[in-house]
PDB file of N, CA and C in Angstrom:
ATOM      1  N   UNK A   1      -9.486   9.668  23.053  1.00 59.00           N
ATOM      2  CA  UNK A   1      -9.392  11.041  22.437  1.00 59.00           C
ATOM      3  C   UNK A   1     -11.376  10.920  22.240  1.00 59.00           C
ATOM      4  N   UNK A   2     -10.940  12.533  21.679  1.00 69.00           N
ATOM      5  CA  UNK A   2     -12.543  12.785  22.125  1.00 69.00           C
ATOM      6  C   UNK A   2     -13.143  12.940  20.453  1.00 69.00           C
ATOM      7  N   UNK A   3     -14.302  13.313  20.508  1.00 63.00           N
ATOM      8  CA  UNK A   3     -15.533  12.789  19.158  1.00 63.00           C
ATOM      9  C   UNK A   3     -14.891  13.658  18.328  1.00 63.00           C
ATOM     10  N   UNK A   4     -14.115  14.369  18.093  1.00 63.00           N
ATOM     11  CA  UNK A   4     -14.082  15.636  16.814  1.00 63.00           C
ATOM     12  C   UNK A   4     -12.284  14.693  16.267  1.00 63.00           C
ATOM     13  N   UNK A   5     -11.853  14.490  17.335  1.00 67.00           N
ATOM     14  CA  UNK A   5     -10.508  14.087  16.891  1.00 67.00           C
ATOM     15  C   UNK A   5     -11.004  12.238  16.016  1.00 67.00           C
ATOM     16  N   UNK A   6     -11.934  11.907  16.393  1.00 60.00           N
ATOM     17  CA  UNK A   6     -12.107  10.792  15.585  1.00 60.00           C
ATOM     18  C   UNK A   6     -12.554  11.410  13.976  1.00 60.00           C
ATOM     19  N   UNK A   7     -13.758  11.954  14.274  1.00 60.00           N
ATOM     20  CA  UNK A   7     -13.983  12.784  12.661  1.00 60.00           C
ATOM     21  C   UNK A   7     -12.476  13.171  11.939  1.00 60.00           C
ATOM     22  N   UNK A   8     -11.441  14.020  12.210  1.00 64.00           N
ATOM     23  CA  UNK A   8     -10.514  14.516  12.300  1.00 64.00           C
ATOM     24  C   UNK A   8      -9.682  13.152  11.009  1.00 64.00           C
ATOM     25  N   UNK A   9      -9.749  11.690  12.052  1.00 62.00           N
ATOM     26  CA  UNK A   9      -8.942  11.179  11.363  1.00 62.00           C
ATOM     27  C   UNK A   9      -9.607  10.574  10.313  1.00 62.00           C
ATOM     28  N   UNK A  10     -11.074  10.538  10.970  1.00 62.00           N
ATOM     29  CA  UNK A  10     -11.550  10.002   9.340  1.00 62.00           C
ATOM     30  C   UNK A  10     -12.277  10.529   8.084  1.00 62.00           C
ATOM     31  N   UNK A  11     -11.459  12.422   7.754  1.00 63.00           N
ATOM     32  CA  UNK A  11     -11.857  12.502   7.293  1.00 63.00           C
ATOM     33  C   UNK A  11      -9.558  12.491   6.515  1.00 63.00           C
ATOM     34  N   UNK A  12      -9.341  12.307   7.560  1.00 66.00           N
ATOM     35  CA  UNK A  12      -7.079  12.276   6.550  1.00 66.00           C
ATOM     36  C   UNK A  12      -7.232  10.736   6.250  1.00 66.00           C
ATOM     37  N   UNK A  13      -7.907   9.754   6.281  1.00 64.00           N
ATOM     38  CA  UNK A  13      -7.975   8.446   6.382  1.00 64.00           C
ATOM     39  C   UNK A  13      -6.841   8.142   6.967  1.00 64.00           C
ATOM     40  N   UNK A  14      -6.521   8.836   8.736  1.00 65.00           N
ATOM     41  CA  UNK A  14      -6.024   8.272   9.594  1.00 65.00           C
ATOM     42  C   UNK A  14      -6.381   7.203  10.099  1.00 65.00           C
ATOM     43  N   UNK A  15      -7.599   6.982  10.702  1.00 60.00           N
ATOM     44  CA  UNK A  15      -8.153   5.625  11.603  1.00 60.00           C
ATOM     45  C   UNK A  15      -7.379   4.486  10.041  1.00 60.00           C
ATOM     46  N   UNK A  16      -8.274   4.227   9.179  1.00 61.00           N
ATOM     47  CA  UNK A  16      -6.829   2.811   8.676  1.00 61.00           C
ATOM     48  C   UNK A  16      -5.455   3.091   9.310  1.00 61.00           C
ATOM     49  N   UNK A  17      -4.762   3.657   9.931  1.00 72.00           N
ATOM     50  CA  UNK A  17      -3.935   3.289  10.635  1.00 72.00           C
ATOM     51  C   UNK A  17      -4.034   2.316  12.147  1.00 72.00           C
ATOM     52  N   UNK A  18      -5.147   2.790  12.125  1.00 82.00           N
ATOM     53  CA  UNK A  18      -5.051   2.357  13.737  1.00 82.00           C
ATOM     54  C   UNK A  18      -6.222   1.784  14.037  1.00 82.00           C
ATOM     55  N   UNK A  19      -6.972   1.282  13.182  1.00 85.00           N
ATOM     56  CA  UNK A  19      -7.536   0.196  12.868  1.00 85.00           C
ATOM     57  C   UNK A  19      -7.641  -1.517  12.260  1.00 85.00           C
ATOM     58  N   UNK A  20      -7.236  -2.026  12.887  1.00 90.00           N
ATOM     59  CA  UNK A  20      -6.795  -3.424  12.721  1.00 90.00           C
ATOM     60  C   UNK A  20      -7.463  -4.223  11.356  1.00 90.00           C
ATOM     61  N   UNK A  21      -6.988  -4.837  10.734  1.00 91.00           N
ATOM     62  CA  UNK A  21      -8.098  -4.610   9.142  1.00 91.00           C
ATOM     63  C   UNK A  21      -8.924  -6.039   9.570  1.00 91.00           C
ATOM     64  N   UNK A  22      -8.425  -6.300  10.586  1.00 92.00           N
ATOM     65  CA  UNK A  22      -9.284  -7.694  10.417  1.00 92.00           C
ATOM     66  C   UNK A  22     -10.870  -8.009  11.823  1.00 92.00           C
ATOM     67  N   UNK A  23     -10.636  -6.525  12.652  1.00 93.00           N
ATOM     68  CA  UNK A  23     -11.078  -6.355  12.987  1.00 93.00           C
ATOM     69  C   UNK A  23     -12.621  -5.461  11.941  1.00 93.00           C
ATOM     70  N   UNK A  24     -11.758  -4.750  11.238  1.00 92.00           N
ATOM     71  CA  UNK A  24     -13.686  -3.245  10.190  1.00 92.00           C
ATOM     72  C   UNK A  24     -13.033  -4.904   9.094  1.00 92.00           C
ATOM     73  N   UNK A  25     -12.973  -6.132   9.713  1.00 94.00           N
ATOM     74  CA  UNK A  25     -13.658  -6.626   8.555  1.00 94.00           C
ATOM     75  C   UNK A  25     -14.289  -7.675   9.042  1.00 94.00           C
ATOM     76  N   UNK A  26     -14.516  -8.568  10.687  1.00 96.00           N
ATOM     77  CA  UNK A  26     -15.258  -9.121  11.053  1.00 96.00           C
ATOM     78  C   UNK A  26     -16.261  -8.471  11.658  1.00 96.00           C
ATOM     79  N   UNK A  27     -16.390  -6.462  11.913  1.00 95.00           N
ATOM     80  CA  UNK A  27     -17.105  -5.917  12.179  1.00 95.00           C
ATOM     81  C   UNK A  27     -18.766  -5.987  10.735  1.00 95.00           C
ATOM     82  N   UNK A  28     -17.212  -5.666   9.902  1.00 95.00           N
ATOM     83  CA  UNK A  28     -18.656  -5.732   8.523  1.00 95.00           C
ATOM     84  C   UNK A  28     -18.977  -6.839   8.219  1.00 95.00           C
ATOM     85  N   UNK A  29     -18.897  -8.175   8.566  1.00 96.00           N
ATOM     86  CA  UNK A  29     -18.808  -9.090   8.248  1.00 96.00           C
ATOM     87  C   UNK A  29     -20.175  -9.830   9.040  1.00 96.00           C
ATOM     88  N   UNK A  30     -19.974  -9.537  10.094  1.00 97.00           N
ATOM     89  CA  UNK A  30     -21.376  -8.693  11.244  1.00 97.00           C
ATOM     90  C   UNK A  30     -22.746  -8.127  11.347  1.00 97.00           C
ATOM     91  N   UNK A  31     -22.685  -6.728  10.386  1.00 96.00           N
ATOM     92  CA  UNK A  31     -23.426  -5.886   9.719  1.00 96.00           C
ATOM     93  C   UNK A  31     -24.319  -7.330   8.827  1.00 96.00           C
ATOM     94  N   UNK A  32     -22.835  -8.261   7.363  1.00 96.00           N
ATOM     95  CA  UNK A  32     -24.055  -8.311   6.698  1.00 96.00           C
ATOM     96  C   UNK A  32     -24.799  -9.342   7.455  1.00 96.00           C
ATOM     97  N   UNK A  33     -24.292 -10.244   7.564  1.00 97.00           N
ATOM     98  CA  UNK A  33     -24.877 -11.219   8.253  1.00 97.00           C
ATOM     99  C   UNK A  33     -26.015 -11.159   9.145  1.00 97.00           C
ATOM    100  N   UNK A  34     -25.600 -10.193   9.551  1.00 97.00           N
ATOM    101  CA  UNK A  34     -27.201  -9.647  10.495  1.00 97.00           C
ATOM    102  C   UNK A  34     -28.423  -9.716   9.368  1.00 97.00           C
ATOM    103  N   UNK A  35     -28.074  -8.409   7.845  1.00 96.00           N
ATOM    104  CA  UNK A  35     -28.999  -7.817   7.450  1.00 96.00           C
ATOM    105  C   UNK A  35     -29.380  -9.824   6.892  1.00 96.00           C
ATOM    106  N   UNK A  36     -28.652 -10.080   6.221  1.00 96.00           N
ATOM    107  CA  UNK A  36     -29.181 -11.703   5.967  1.00 96.00           C
ATOM    108  C   UNK A  36     -30.066 -12.225   6.981  1.00 96.00           C
ATOM    109  N   UNK A  37     -29.974 -12.573   7.593  1.00 97.00           N
ATOM    110  CA  UNK A  37     -30.830 -13.390   9.282  1.00 97.00           C
ATOM    111  C   UNK A  37     -31.977 -12.827   9.362  1.00 97.00           C
ATOM    112  N   UNK A  38     -32.070 -11.471   9.570  1.00 96.00           N
ATOM    113  CA  UNK A  38     -33.263 -10.099   9.086  1.00 96.00           C
ATOM    114  C   UNK A  38     -33.439 -10.622   8.333  1.00 96.00           C
ATOM    115  N   UNK A  39     -33.666 -11.019   7.008  1.00 96.00           N
ATOM    116  CA  UNK A  39     -34.618 -10.672   5.315  1.00 96.00           C
ATOM    117  C   UNK A  39     -34.593 -12.136   5.667  1.00 96.00           C
ATOM    118  N   UNK A  40     -34.438 -13.680   6.148  1.00 96.00           N
ATOM    119  CA  UNK A  40     -34.334 -14.931   6.285  1.00 96.00           C
ATOM    120  C   UNK A  40     -35.780 -15.060   7.049  1.00 96.00           C
ATOM    121  N   UNK A  41     -35.576 -14.270   8.308  1.00 97.00           N
ATOM    122  CA  UNK A  41     -36.538 -14.692   9.366  1.00 97.00           C
ATOM    123  C   UNK A  41     -38.434 -13.987   8.776  1.00 97.00           C
ATOM    124  N   UNK A  42     -38.022 -13.184   7.782  1.00 96.00           N
ATOM    125  CA  UNK A  42     -38.958 -11.655   8.149  1.00 96.00           C
ATOM    126  C   UNK A  42     -39.513 -12.002   6.363  1.00 96.00           C
ATOM    127  N   UNK A  43     -39.246 -13.761   6.163  1.00 96.00           N
ATOM    128  CA  UNK A  43     -40.144 -14.074   5.007  1.00 96.00           C
ATOM    129  C   UNK A  43     -39.748 -13.687   3.799  1.00 96.00           C
ATOM    130  N   UNK A  44     -38.348 -12.967   3.245  1.00 95.00           N
ATOM    131  CA  UNK A  44     -37.943 -13.198   2.281  1.00 95.00           C
ATOM    132  C   UNK A  44     -39.045 -11.456   1.883  1.00 95.00           C
ATOM    133  N   UNK A  45     -38.796 -11.214   2.497  1.00 94.00           N
ATOM    134  CA  UNK A  45     -40.170 -10.309   1.368  1.00 94.00           C
ATOM    135  C   UNK A  45     -39.140  -9.412   0.314  1.00 94.00           C
ATOM    136  N   UNK A  46     -38.084  -9.524  -0.099  1.00 95.00           N
ATOM    137  CA  UNK A  46     -37.561  -8.816  -0.973  1.00 95.00           C
ATOM    138  C   UNK A  46     -37.323  -9.710  -1.478  1.00 95.00           C
ATOM    139  N   UNK A  47     -36.359 -10.092  -2.693  1.00 96.00           N
ATOM    140  CA  UNK A  47     -35.638 -10.576  -3.414  1.00 96.00           C
ATOM    141  C   UNK A  47     -33.926 -10.308  -3.315  1.00 96.00           C
ATOM    142  N   UNK A  48     -33.458 -12.228  -3.676  1.00 95.00           N
ATOM    143  CA  UNK A  48     -32.083 -11.735  -3.965  1.00 95.00           C
ATOM    144  C   UNK A  48     -31.300 -10.445  -3.962  1.00 95.00           C
ATOM    145  N   UNK A  49     -31.519  -9.970  -5.315  1.00 96.00           N
ATOM    146  CA  UNK A  49     -31.366  -9.115  -6.007  1.00 96.00           C
ATOM    147  C   UNK A  49     -31.170  -7.185  -5.338  1.00 96.00           C
ATOM    148  N   UNK A  50     -32.194  -7.694  -4.943  1.00 96.00           N
ATOM    149  CA  UNK A  50     -33.096  -6.419  -4.162  1.00 96.00           C
ATOM    150  C   UNK A  50     -31.898  -6.547  -3.029  1.00 96.00           C
ATOM    151  N   UNK A  51     -31.753  -7.315  -1.958  1.00 94.00           N
ATOM    152  CA  UNK A  51     -30.783  -7.502  -1.412  1.00 94.00           C
ATOM    153  C   UNK A  51     -29.355  -7.372  -1.320  1.00 94.00           C
ATOM    154  N   UNK A  52     -29.388  -7.541  -2.711  1.00 93.00           N
ATOM    155  CA  UNK A  52     -28.200  -7.613  -2.802  1.00 93.00           C
ATOM    156  C   UNK A  52     -27.589  -5.584  -2.696  1.00 93.00           C
ATOM    157  N   UNK A  53     -28.189  -5.164  -4.103  1.00 95.00           N
ATOM    158  CA  UNK A  53     -28.663  -4.171  -4.040  1.00 95.00           C
ATOM    159  C   UNK A  53     -28.087  -2.913  -2.505  1.00 95.00           C
ATOM    160  N   UNK A  54     -29.120  -2.551  -1.561  1.00 92.00           N
ATOM    161  CA  UNK A  54     -29.596  -2.129  -0.226  1.00 92.00           C
ATOM    162  C   UNK A  54     -28.431  -2.554   0.520  1.00 92.00           C
ATOM    163  N   UNK A  55     -27.483  -3.427  -0.504  1.00 90.00           N
ATOM    164  CA  UNK A  55     -26.627  -3.898   0.854  1.00 90.00           C
ATOM    165  C   UNK A  55     -25.539  -3.178   0.159  1.00 90.00           C
TER     166      UNK A  55
END
């Protein structure tokens, strides 16, 4: 599938029919865990409330 096909599918919401919910959930969870790990390893320069707002 060409990129323009993917973009068209995203515009119509068709992608939700092709992407299993567990895959989307795992992708999102991985991103959030990555942000949390980076925040912790970086010395927690922002407050938990700030991190919640930006994520």
